GROMACS .gro file of C-alpha atoms in nm:
model
  180
    1ASP     CA    1  -0.167  13.260  -3.681
    2MET     CA    2   0.197  13.349  -3.758
    3ASP     CA    3   0.293  12.982  -3.738
    4GLU     CA    4   0.103  12.904  -4.058
    5HIS     CA    5   0.161  13.239  -4.231
    6THR     CA    6   0.233  13.192  -4.601
    7ALA     CA    7   0.305  13.416  -4.896
    8ASN     CA    8   0.002  13.614  -4.992
    9LEU     CA    9   0.028  13.973  -5.099
   10TYR     CA   10  -0.293  14.084  -4.922
   11GLU     CA   11  -0.209  13.912  -4.591
   12HIS     CA   12   0.151  14.041  -4.612
   13THR     CA   13   0.027  14.395  -4.660
   14VAL     CA   14  -0.215  14.376  -4.370
   15MET     CA   15   0.043  14.216  -4.142
   16VAL     CA   16   0.305  14.478  -4.223
   17THR     CA   17   0.049  14.750  -4.158
   18LEU     CA   18  -0.054  14.603  -3.822
   19LEU     CA   19   0.304  14.555  -3.704
   20SER     CA   20   0.411  14.901  -3.817
   21VAL     CA   21   0.118  15.082  -3.655
   22MET     CA   22   0.176  14.889  -3.331
   23VAL     CA   23   0.548  14.980  -3.333
   24ALA     CA   24   0.453  15.340  -3.408
   25LYS     CA   25   0.209  15.340  -3.114
   26LYS     CA   26   0.486  15.205  -2.883
   27LEU     CA   27   0.716  15.481  -3.010
   28LYS     CA   28   0.436  15.725  -2.903
   29LEU     CA   29   0.407  15.871  -3.251
   30ASP     CA   30   0.107  16.101  -3.294
   31LYS     CA   31  -0.212  15.993  -3.465
   32ASN     CA   32  -0.135  16.171  -3.786
   33LYS     CA   33   0.204  15.991  -3.822
   34ARG     CA   34   0.040  15.656  -3.743
   35TYR     CA   35  -0.222  15.730  -4.017
   36ASN     CA   36   0.053  15.812  -4.265
   37ILE     CA   37   0.236  15.492  -4.171
   38ALA     CA   38  -0.080  15.294  -4.225
   39ILE     CA   39  -0.136  15.442  -4.574
   40GLY     CA   40   0.233  15.377  -4.668
   41CYS     CA   41   0.215  15.023  -4.542
   42LEU     CA   42  -0.112  14.937  -4.713
   43LEU     CA   43   0.034  15.056  -5.046
   44HIS     CA   44   0.401  14.960  -5.004
   45ASP     CA   45   0.399  14.657  -5.233
   46ILE     CA   46   0.156  14.791  -5.499
   47GLY     CA   47   0.447  14.778  -5.746
   48ILE     CA   48   0.456  14.395  -5.713
   49ARG     CA   49   0.147  14.396  -5.944
   50TYR     CA   50   0.360  14.544  -6.227
   51ILE     CA   51   0.645  14.289  -6.225
   52THR     CA   52   0.657  13.960  -6.411
   53VAL     CA   53   0.884  13.756  -6.188
   54SER     CA   54   0.771  13.518  -5.910
   55TYR     CA   55   0.837  13.653  -5.564
   56GLU     CA   56   0.676  13.397  -5.331
   57ASN     CA   57   0.903  13.173  -5.121
   58ARG     CA   58   1.196  13.246  -5.343
   59ASP     CA   59   1.563  13.304  -5.257
   60PHE     CA   60   1.675  13.594  -5.478
   61SER     CA   61   2.039  13.533  -5.387
   62GLU     CA   62   2.015  13.230  -5.611
   63ALA     CA   63   1.818  13.406  -5.893
   64ASP     CA   64   1.963  13.526  -6.224
   65GLN     CA   65   2.036  13.895  -6.274
   66ALA     CA   66   1.733  13.951  -6.499
   67ASP     CA   67   1.493  13.824  -6.230
   68ILE     CA   68   1.664  14.027  -5.956
   69PHE     CA   69   1.649  14.342  -6.170
   70GLU     CA   70   1.276  14.276  -6.245
   71PHE     CA   71   1.196  14.223  -5.876
   72LYS     CA   72   1.379  14.529  -5.761
   73LYS     CA   73   1.174  14.749  -5.992
   74HIS     CA   74   0.863  14.697  -5.780
   75THR     CA   75   0.949  14.985  -5.540
   76ILE     CA   76   1.004  15.232  -5.824
   77LEU     CA   77   0.695  15.109  -6.013
   78GLY     CA   78   0.479  15.140  -5.699
   79TYR     CA   79   0.607  15.488  -5.630
   80SER     CA   80   0.556  15.592  -5.993
   81ALA     CA   81   0.203  15.462  -6.000
   82LEU     CA   82   0.105  15.675  -5.698
   83ASP     CA   83   0.333  15.979  -5.740
   84GLU     CA   84   0.061  16.218  -5.861
   85GLU     CA   85  -0.208  16.099  -5.621
   86ALA     CA   86  -0.264  16.410  -5.401
   87TRP     CA   87  -0.452  16.216  -5.132
   88ILE     CA   88  -0.145  16.008  -5.047
   89PRO     CA   89   0.087  16.176  -4.797
   90GLU     CA   90   0.442  16.241  -4.924
   91ILE     CA   91   0.594  16.034  -4.643
   92ALA     CA   92   0.372  15.740  -4.744
   93LYS     CA   93   0.508  15.769  -5.100
   94LYS     CA   94   0.860  15.771  -4.968
   95MET     CA   95   0.780  15.456  -4.763
   96ILE     CA   96   0.668  15.284  -5.084
   97LEU     CA   97   0.987  15.378  -5.262
   98SER     CA   98   1.224  15.298  -4.974
   99HIS     CA   99   1.080  14.998  -4.792
  100HIS     CA  100   1.376  14.784  -4.905
  101GLU     CA  101   1.641  15.042  -4.806
  102ASN     CA  102   1.825  15.006  -4.471
  103LEU     CA  103   2.049  15.185  -4.220
  104LYS     CA  104   2.364  15.052  -4.377
  105GLY     CA  105   2.273  15.194  -4.717
  106THR     CA  106   2.291  14.859  -4.898
  107GLY     CA  107   1.919  14.823  -4.982
  108PHE     CA  108   1.733  14.914  -5.302
  109PRO     CA  109   1.643  15.092  -5.518
  110MET     CA  110   1.874  15.383  -5.432
  111LYS     CA  111   2.098  15.251  -5.147
  112GLN     CA  112   1.977  15.530  -4.919
  113LYS     CA  113   2.009  15.555  -4.544
  114ASN     CA  114   1.660  15.686  -4.454
  115ARG     CA  115   1.636  15.908  -4.152
  116GLU     CA  116   1.252  15.924  -4.140
  117MET     CA  117   1.106  15.719  -3.858
  118GLU     CA  118   0.820  15.606  -4.085
  119CYS     CA  119   1.064  15.450  -4.337
  120LYS     CA  120   1.265  15.283  -4.065
  121ILE     CA  121   0.953  15.127  -3.918
  122ILE     CA  122   0.831  14.979  -4.250
  123GLN     CA  123   1.177  14.847  -4.330
  124ALA     CA  124   1.193  14.634  -4.018
  125CYS     CA  125   0.832  14.523  -4.018
  126ASP     CA  126   0.830  14.437  -4.386
  127ALA     CA  127   1.149  14.237  -4.355
  128PHE     CA  128   1.011  14.042  -4.056
  129ASP     CA  129   0.684  13.956  -4.231
  130CYS     CA  130   0.871  13.860  -4.553
  131TYR     CA  131   1.077  13.612  -4.347
  132ILE     CA  132   0.772  13.445  -4.186
  133SER     CA  133   0.544  13.456  -4.491
  134GLY     CA  134   0.790  13.360  -4.762
  135MET     CA  135   0.718  13.687  -4.941
  136GLU     CA  136   1.025  13.791  -5.146
  137CYS     CA  137   1.241  13.531  -4.969
  138LYS     CA  138   1.243  13.178  -4.842
  139ARG     CA  139   0.993  13.124  -4.556
  140MET     CA  140   1.137  13.065  -4.209
  141SER     CA  141   1.013  13.018  -3.854
  142VAL     CA  142   0.905  13.307  -3.635
  143GLN     CA  143   1.197  13.232  -3.406
  144LYS     CA  144   1.451  13.237  -3.691
  145ALA     CA  145   1.292  13.556  -3.831
  146LEU     CA  146   1.321  13.724  -3.493
  147GLU     CA  147   1.688  13.617  -3.469
  148ASN     CA  148   1.760  13.765  -3.810
  149ILE     CA  149   1.597  14.091  -3.725
  150ILE     CA  150   1.771  14.115  -3.385
  151GLU     CA  151   2.105  14.022  -3.537
  152ASN     CA  152   2.071  14.308  -3.790
  153ALA     CA  153   1.961  14.574  -3.537
  154GLU     CA  154   2.187  14.877  -3.571
  155ILE     CA  155   2.320  14.735  -3.899
  156LEU     CA  156   2.012  14.720  -4.120
  157TYR     CA  157   1.732  14.825  -3.886
  158ASP     CA  158   1.694  15.085  -3.612
  159LYS     CA  159   1.757  14.918  -3.271
  160LYS     CA  160   1.467  15.091  -3.096
  161ILE     CA  161   1.226  14.983  -3.365
  162VAL     CA  162   1.357  14.626  -3.356
  163ASP     CA  163   1.310  14.616  -2.976
  164TYR     CA  164   0.950  14.730  -3.011
  165LEU     CA  165   0.885  14.491  -3.297
  166VAL     CA  166   1.024  14.198  -3.107
  167SER     CA  167   0.816  14.291  -2.802
  168THR     CA  168   0.507  14.295  -3.022
  169VAL     CA  169   0.552  13.949  -3.176
  170ALA     CA  170   0.488  13.628  -2.984
  171LYS     CA  171   0.807  13.420  -3.001
  172TYR     CA  172   0.597  13.105  -2.960
  173PRO     CA  173   0.268  13.145  -3.148
  174VAL     CA  174  -0.040  12.953  -3.035
  175GLY     CA  175   0.001  12.591  -3.124
  176THR     CA  176   0.382  12.586  -3.086
  177THR     CA  177   0.517  12.297  -2.879
  178VAL     CA  178   0.777  12.409  -2.627
  179LYS     CA  179   0.982  12.156  -2.431
  180THR     CA  180   1.108  12.275  -2.096
   0.00000   0.00000   0.00000
């Protein structure tokens, strides 16, 4: 239930994987690309296990520079840990490295503007789940998370991916009270 979703690395990883594969399916990506996306998503935050700073329900805009630096290392550490694993597709490794990059080129670790669809998918899906789970940022409602993702379509995230992501997520999860 997304309404009660909280920061947990395992649940976050599974949710990002599910959302990404559903978006890939809506984009009509072939089975091999969907498989590669699933591998990349399942492993995308493995580098979190190597950092020493708290990342749950935390606003990094208010953190000191040492904590921000430590947190930002998780993408590189994850990529480095899996770089020589031959069974992991190269695009999945790139997804691990670049899941915090964006269209504008203001992300981290390398401020790249990724062109690969797989990377664009994980960037939007990871950001959305971080918002609702409190993973790597302060937790917010599903509605506010959707507003943030939509507001940043064509700025940080691919518009087509955002449209499919938004169509995948229930704006009012089960248990939400709606006054009409």
